[in-house]
């Protein structure tokens, strides 16, 4: 079984529709979907706020690069153009972690570094992830901590810049944990 944590975000066009397109494409592979959060852009590029969420997905036939390919296909379908690092985008799908069934996958492949090398520094990843997997752990900087612990290490301004919205990516019966 391959299990992936995907961080999704959008700040161009119909942001909510872009995020929903990921959940819709995953279908029953989406086992948990966080609330939708509004967050200030990260990285110093002036732009509109993002909508962000985290989706936990499982597929026995998928490996880490399959999750990466899935994310890139969703970005392409949303007409994402990669012009500026940390710039505006219609859809961003990041593979945060992947578990192959034998434990956390580690990869130094420049195409897919796992676990995501900066996820532990980004409240817009940790806060939604905490929604759906409060006991999750993440390895970064040579340490393995719970995501709540990583979140606690962030600057207060970083944490306070992530605001839960009333928006949802799934129907009322599947919001939060969605069991397959």
PDB file of N, CA, C and O in Angstrom, residues 52-100:
ATOM      1  N   UNK A  52      -5.413  26.727   0.707  1.00  0.00           N
ATOM      2  CA  UNK A  52      -4.590  25.540   0.906  1.00  0.00           C
ATOM      3  C   UNK A  52      -5.379  24.451   1.615  1.00  0.00           C
ATOM      4  O   UNK A  52      -6.287  24.743   2.398  1.00  0.00           O
ATOM      5  N   UNK A  53      -4.981  23.219   1.358  1.00  0.00           N
ATOM      6  CA  UNK A  53      -5.551  22.057   2.037  1.00  0.00           C
ATOM      7  C   UNK A  53      -4.529  20.922   1.965  1.00  0.00           C
ATOM      8  O   UNK A  53      -3.537  21.004   1.234  1.00  0.00           O
ATOM      9  N   UNK A  54      -4.802  19.875   2.718  1.00  0.00           N
ATOM     10  CA  UNK A  54      -3.997  18.656   2.670  1.00  0.00           C
ATOM     11  C   UNK A  54      -4.933  17.493   2.403  1.00  0.00           C
ATOM     12  O   UNK A  54      -6.034  17.426   2.958  1.00  0.00           O
ATOM     13  N   UNK A  55      -4.475  16.603   1.532  1.00  0.00           N
ATOM     14  CA  UNK A  55      -5.217  15.389   1.211  1.00  0.00           C
ATOM     15  C   UNK A  55      -4.304  14.198   1.489  1.00  0.00           C
ATOM     16  O   UNK A  55      -3.143  14.198   1.070  1.00  0.00           O
ATOM     17  N   UNK A  56      -4.818  13.220   2.207  1.00  0.00           N
ATOM     18  CA  UNK A  56      -4.107  11.960   2.410  1.00  0.00           C
ATOM     19  C   UNK A  56      -4.735  10.959   1.449  1.00  0.00           C
ATOM     20  O   UNK A  56      -5.961  10.808   1.410  1.00  0.00           O
ATOM     21  N   UNK A  57      -3.886  10.313   0.655  1.00  0.00           N
ATOM     22  CA  UNK A  57      -4.381   9.407  -0.386  1.00  0.00           C
ATOM     23  C   UNK A  57      -3.665   8.070  -0.309  1.00  0.00           C
ATOM     24  O   UNK A  57      -2.502   7.995   0.111  1.00  0.00           O
ATOM     25  N   UNK A  58      -4.373   7.030  -0.720  1.00  0.00           N
ATOM     26  CA  UNK A  58      -3.794   5.686  -0.749  1.00  0.00           C
ATOM     27  C   UNK A  58      -4.108   5.024  -2.077  1.00  0.00           C
ATOM     28  O   UNK A  58      -5.221   5.164  -2.602  1.00  0.00           O
ATOM     29  N   UNK A  59      -3.112   4.295  -2.592  1.00  0.00           N
ATOM     30  CA  UNK A  59      -3.299   3.510  -3.805  1.00  0.00           C
ATOM     31  C   UNK A  59      -2.213   2.446  -3.832  1.00  0.00           C
ATOM     32  O   UNK A  59      -1.019   2.769  -3.869  1.00  0.00           O
ATOM     33  N   UNK A  60      -2.630   1.192  -3.806  1.00  0.00           N
ATOM     34  CA  UNK A  60      -1.678   0.081  -3.771  1.00  0.00           C
ATOM     35  C   UNK A  60      -0.788   0.041  -5.013  1.00  0.00           C
ATOM     36  O   UNK A  60       0.336  -0.461  -4.963  1.00  0.00           O
ATOM     37  N   UNK A  61      -1.264   0.584  -6.119  1.00  0.00           N
ATOM     38  CA  UNK A  61      -0.513   0.534  -7.374  1.00  0.00           C
ATOM     39  C   UNK A  61       0.454   1.709  -7.537  1.00  0.00           C
ATOM     40  O   UNK A  61       1.212   1.744  -8.495  1.00  0.00           O
ATOM     41  N   UNK A  62       0.410   2.677  -6.628  1.00  0.00           N
ATOM     42  CA  UNK A  62       1.222   3.893  -6.764  1.00  0.00           C
ATOM     43  C   UNK A  62       2.500   3.813  -5.937  1.00  0.00           C
ATOM     44  O   UNK A  62       2.497   3.352  -4.806  1.00  0.00           O
ATOM     45  N   UNK A  63       3.570   4.319  -6.548  1.00  0.00           N
ATOM     46  CA  UNK A  63       4.810   4.567  -5.832  1.00  0.00           C
ATOM     47  C   UNK A  63       4.989   6.073  -5.722  1.00  0.00           C
ATOM     48  O   UNK A  63       4.171   6.846  -6.242  1.00  0.00           O
ATOM     49  N   UNK A  64       6.059   6.526  -5.088  1.00  0.00           N
ATOM     50  CA  UNK A  64       6.273   7.965  -4.905  1.00  0.00           C
ATOM     51  C   UNK A  64       6.238   8.767  -6.203  1.00  0.00           C
ATOM     52  O   UNK A  64       5.637   9.834  -6.258  1.00  0.00           O
ATOM     53  N   UNK A  65       6.874   8.258  -7.259  1.00  0.00           N
ATOM     54  CA  UNK A  65       6.897   9.009  -8.514  1.00  0.00           C
ATOM     55  C   UNK A  65       5.526   9.032  -9.196  1.00  0.00           C
ATOM     56  O   UNK A  65       5.224   9.950  -9.962  1.00  0.00           O
ATOM     57  N   UNK A  66       4.695   8.030  -8.897  1.00  0.00           N
ATOM     58  CA  UNK A  66       3.318   8.050  -9.416  1.00  0.00           C
ATOM     59  C   UNK A  66       2.532   9.185  -8.775  1.00  0.00           C
ATOM     60  O   UNK A  66       1.743   9.853  -9.451  1.00  0.00           O
ATOM     61  N   UNK A  67       2.741   9.432  -7.475  1.00  0.00           N
ATOM     62  CA  UNK A  67       2.074  10.556  -6.799  1.00  0.00           C
ATOM     63  C   UNK A  67       2.560  11.873  -7.387  1.00  0.00           C
ATOM     64  O   UNK A  67       1.776  12.795  -7.601  1.00  0.00           O
ATOM     65  N   UNK A  68       3.870  11.959  -7.662  1.00  0.00           N
ATOM     66  CA  UNK A  68       4.418  13.171  -8.280  1.00  0.00           C
ATOM     67  C   UNK A  68       3.792  13.392  -9.657  1.00  0.00           C
ATOM     68  O   UNK A  68       3.367  14.495  -9.989  1.00  0.00           O
ATOM     69  N   UNK A  69       3.730  12.328 -10.457  1.00  0.00           N
ATOM     70  CA  UNK A  69       3.128  12.429 -11.793  1.00  0.00           C
ATOM     71  C   UNK A  69       1.658  12.841 -11.685  1.00  0.00           C
ATOM     72  O   UNK A  69       1.198  13.704 -12.438  1.00  0.00           O
ATOM     73  N   UNK A  70       0.924  12.273 -10.744  1.00  0.00           N
ATOM     74  CA  UNK A  70      -0.468  12.644 -10.529  1.00  0.00           C
ATOM     75  C   UNK A  70      -0.570  14.143 -10.251  1.00  0.00           C
ATOM     76  O   UNK A  70      -1.395  14.840 -10.843  1.00  0.00           O
ATOM     77  N   UNK A  71       0.267  14.649  -9.346  1.00  0.00           N
ATOM     78  CA  UNK A  71       0.244  16.075  -9.014  1.00  0.00           C
ATOM     79  C   UNK A  71       0.540  16.948 -10.216  1.00  0.00           C
ATOM     80  O   UNK A  71      -0.139  17.955 -10.448  1.00  0.00           O
ATOM     81  N   UNK A  72       1.530  16.563 -10.989  1.00  0.00           N
ATOM     82  CA  UNK A  72       1.881  17.352 -12.175  1.00  0.00           C
ATOM     83  C   UNK A  72       0.771  17.328 -13.222  1.00  0.00           C
ATOM     84  O   UNK A  72       0.527  18.327 -13.896  1.00  0.00           O
ATOM     85  N   UNK A  73       0.106  16.194 -13.346  1.00  0.00           N
ATOM     86  CA  UNK A  73      -1.020  16.118 -14.278  1.00  0.00           C
ATOM     87  C   UNK A  73      -2.153  17.044 -13.841  1.00  0.00           C
ATOM     88  O   UNK A  73      -2.790  17.698 -14.667  1.00  0.00           O
ATOM     89  N   UNK A  74      -2.422  17.100 -12.554  1.00  0.00           N
ATOM     90  CA  UNK A  74      -3.461  17.992 -12.040  1.00  0.00           C
ATOM     91  C   UNK A  74      -3.067  19.452 -12.268  1.00  0.00           C
ATOM     92  O   UNK A  74      -3.895  20.283 -12.634  1.00  0.00           O
ATOM     93  N   UNK A  75      -1.791  19.779 -12.033  1.00  0.00           N
ATOM     94  CA  UNK A  75      -1.313  21.149 -12.278  1.00  0.00           C
ATOM     95  C   UNK A  75      -1.453  21.515 -13.751  1.00  0.00           C
ATOM     96  O   UNK A  75      -1.891  22.620 -14.086  1.00  0.00           O
ATOM     97  N   UNK A  76      -1.101  20.588 -14.622  1.00  0.00           N
ATOM     98  CA  UNK A  76      -1.218  20.841 -16.064  1.00  0.00           C
ATOM     99  C   UNK A  76      -2.673  21.044 -16.461  1.00  0.00           C
ATOM    100  O   UNK A  76      -3.001  21.937 -17.250  1.00  0.00           O
ATOM    101  N   UNK A  77      -3.561  20.240 -15.900  1.00  0.00           N
ATOM    102  CA  UNK A  77      -4.991  20.383 -16.202  1.00  0.00           C
ATOM    103  C   UNK A  77      -5.513  21.748 -15.741  1.00  0.00           C
ATOM    104  O   UNK A  77      -6.445  22.288 -16.341  1.00  0.00           O
ATOM    105  N   UNK A  78      -4.898  22.307 -14.692  1.00  0.00           N
ATOM    106  CA  UNK A  78      -5.284  23.632 -14.193  1.00  0.00           C
ATOM    107  C   UNK A  78      -4.513  24.745 -14.907  1.00  0.00           C
ATOM    108  O   UNK A  78      -4.569  25.904 -14.494  1.00  0.00           O
ATOM    109  N   UNK A  79      -3.760  24.367 -15.945  1.00  0.00           N
ATOM    110  CA  UNK A  79      -2.989  25.311 -16.760  1.00  0.00           C
ATOM    111  C   UNK A  79      -1.945  26.072 -15.951  1.00  0.00           C
ATOM    112  O   UNK A  79      -1.700  27.257 -16.171  1.00  0.00           O
ATOM    113  N   UNK A  80      -1.310  25.367 -15.028  1.00  0.00           N
ATOM    114  CA  UNK A  80      -0.241  25.986 -14.257  1.00  0.00           C
ATOM    115  C   UNK A  80       0.943  26.275 -15.163  1.00  0.00           C
ATOM    116  O   UNK A  80       1.336  25.454 -15.984  1.00  0.00           O
ATOM    117  N   UNK A  81       1.511  27.452 -14.981  1.00  0.00           N
ATOM    118  CA  UNK A  81       2.711  27.846 -15.699  1.00  0.00           C
ATOM    119  C   UNK A  81       3.772  28.161 -14.651  1.00  0.00           C
ATOM    120  O   UNK A  81       3.529  28.928 -13.729  1.00  0.00           O
ATOM    121  N   UNK A  82       4.949  27.564 -14.794  1.00  0.00           N
ATOM    122  CA  UNK A  82       6.032  27.776 -13.835  1.00  0.00           C
ATOM    123  C   UNK A  82       6.939  28.884 -14.363  1.00  0.00           C
ATOM    124  O   UNK A  82       7.827  28.636 -15.155  1.00  0.00           O
ATOM    125  N   UNK A  83       6.667  30.111 -13.913  1.00  0.00           N
ATOM    126  CA  UNK A  83       7.442  31.259 -14.369  1.00  0.00           C
ATOM    127  C   UNK A  83       8.362  31.767 -13.271  1.00  0.00           C
ATOM    128  O   UNK A  83       9.527  32.043 -13.502  1.00  0.00           O
ATOM    129  N   UNK A  84       7.858  31.870 -12.067  1.00  0.00           N
ATOM    130  CA  UNK A  84       8.588  32.487 -10.975  1.00  0.00           C
ATOM    131  C   UNK A  84       8.525  31.590  -9.748  1.00  0.00           C
ATOM    132  O   UNK A  84       7.438  31.172  -9.333  1.00  0.00           O
ATOM    133  N   UNK A  85       9.691  31.303  -9.148  1.00  0.00           N
ATOM    134  CA  UNK A  85       9.719  30.502  -7.933  1.00  0.00           C
ATOM    135  C   UNK A  85       8.896  31.200  -6.860  1.00  0.00           C
ATOM    136  O   UNK A  85       9.050  32.395  -6.625  1.00  0.00           O
ATOM    137  N   UNK A  86       8.020  30.430  -6.206  1.00  0.00           N
ATOM    138  CA  UNK A  86       7.125  30.913  -5.156  1.00  0.00           C
ATOM    139  C   UNK A  86       6.162  31.975  -5.672  1.00  0.00           C
ATOM    140  O   UNK A  86       5.592  32.733  -4.901  1.00  0.00           O
ATOM    141  N   UNK A  87       5.976  32.022  -6.989  1.00  0.00           N
ATOM    142  CA  UNK A  87       5.064  32.999  -7.584  1.00  0.00           C
ATOM    143  C   UNK A  87       3.640  32.483  -7.610  1.00  0.00           C
ATOM    144  O   UNK A  87       3.335  31.382  -7.144  1.00  0.00           O
ATOM    145  N   UNK A  88       2.730  33.289  -8.168  1.00  0.00           N
ATOM    146  CA  UNK A  88       1.323  32.896  -8.239  1.00  0.00           C
ATOM    147  C   UNK A  88       1.149  31.639  -9.088  1.00  0.00           C
ATOM    148  O   UNK A  88       1.903  31.398 -10.024  1.00  0.00           O
ATOM    149  N   UNK A  89       0.125  30.866  -8.737  1.00  0.00           N
ATOM    150  CA  UNK A  89      -0.132  29.645  -9.505  1.00  0.00           C
ATOM    151  C   UNK A  89      -1.588  29.224  -9.372  1.00  0.00           C
ATOM    152  O   UNK A  89      -2.195  29.378  -8.326  1.00  0.00           O
ATOM    153  N   UNK A  90      -2.065  28.650 -10.446  1.00  0.00           N
ATOM    154  CA  UNK A  90      -3.440  28.156 -10.460  1.00  0.00           C
ATOM    155  C   UNK A  90      -3.572  26.946  -9.548  1.00  0.00           C
ATOM    156  O   UNK A  90      -4.587  26.784  -8.872  1.00  0.00           O
ATOM    157  N   UNK A  91      -2.549  26.101  -9.528  1.00  0.00           N
ATOM    158  CA  UNK A  91      -2.590  24.912  -8.677  1.00  0.00           C
ATOM    159  C   UNK A  91      -1.168  24.454  -8.396  1.00  0.00           C
ATOM    160  O   UNK A  91      -0.335  24.391  -9.294  1.00  0.00           O
ATOM    161  N   UNK A  92      -0.936  24.142  -7.135  1.00  0.00           N
ATOM    162  CA  UNK A  92       0.339  23.575  -6.701  1.00  0.00           C
ATOM    163  C   UNK A  92       0.007  22.307  -5.939  1.00  0.00           C
ATOM    164  O   UNK A  92      -0.810  22.337  -5.011  1.00  0.00           O
ATOM    165  N   UNK A  93       0.582  21.186  -6.364  1.00  0.00           N
ATOM    166  CA  UNK A  93       0.389  19.912  -5.679  1.00  0.00           C
ATOM    167  C   UNK A  93       1.771  19.411  -5.284  1.00  0.00           C
ATOM    168  O   UNK A  93       2.590  19.109  -6.148  1.00  0.00           O
ATOM    169  N   UNK A  94       2.024  19.358  -3.983  1.00  0.00           N
ATOM    170  CA  UNK A  94       3.305  18.869  -3.468  1.00  0.00           C
ATOM    171  C   UNK A  94       3.112  17.550  -2.753  1.00  0.00           C
ATOM    172  O   UNK A  94       2.184  17.394  -1.944  1.00  0.00           O
ATOM    173  N   UNK A  95       4.002  16.599  -3.025  1.00  0.00           N
ATOM    174  CA  UNK A  95       4.048  15.360  -2.265  1.00  0.00           C
ATOM    175  C   UNK A  95       4.871  15.664  -1.017  1.00  0.00           C
ATOM    176  O   UNK A  95       6.065  15.942  -1.109  1.00  0.00           O
ATOM    177  N   UNK A  96       4.218  15.639   0.141  1.00  0.00           N
ATOM    178  CA  UNK A  96       4.888  15.976   1.404  1.00  0.00           C
ATOM    179  C   UNK A  96       5.607  14.752   1.953  1.00  0.00           C
ATOM    180  O   UNK A  96       6.792  14.814   2.306  1.00  0.00           O
ATOM    181  N   UNK A  97       4.899  13.643   2.040  1.00  0.00           N
ATOM    182  CA  UNK A  97       5.482  12.380   2.487  1.00  0.00           C
ATOM    183  C   UNK A  97       4.830  11.255   1.705  1.00  0.00           C
ATOM    184  O   UNK A  97       3.741  11.398   1.159  1.00  0.00           O
ATOM    185  N   UNK A  98       5.513  10.131   1.698  1.00  0.00           N
ATOM    186  CA  UNK A  98       4.979   8.928   1.084  1.00  0.00           C
ATOM    187  C   UNK A  98       5.408   7.752   1.952  1.00  0.00           C
ATOM    188  O   UNK A  98       6.561   7.690   2.393  1.00  0.00           O
ATOM    189  N   UNK A  99       4.485   6.846   2.203  1.00  0.00           N
ATOM    190  CA  UNK A  99       4.759   5.637   2.971  1.00  0.00           C
ATOM    191  C   UNK A  99       4.478   4.460   2.056  1.00  0.00           C
ATOM    192  O   UNK A  99       3.373   4.339   1.515  1.00  0.00           O
ATOM    193  N   UNK A 100       5.464   3.619   1.877  1.00  0.00           N
ATOM    194  CA  UNK A 100       5.336   2.491   0.954  1.00  0.00           C
ATOM    195  C   UNK A 100       4.702   1.269   1.598  1.00  0.00           C
ATOM    196  O   UNK A 100       4.537   0.247   0.944  1.00  0.00           O
TER     197      UNK A 100
END
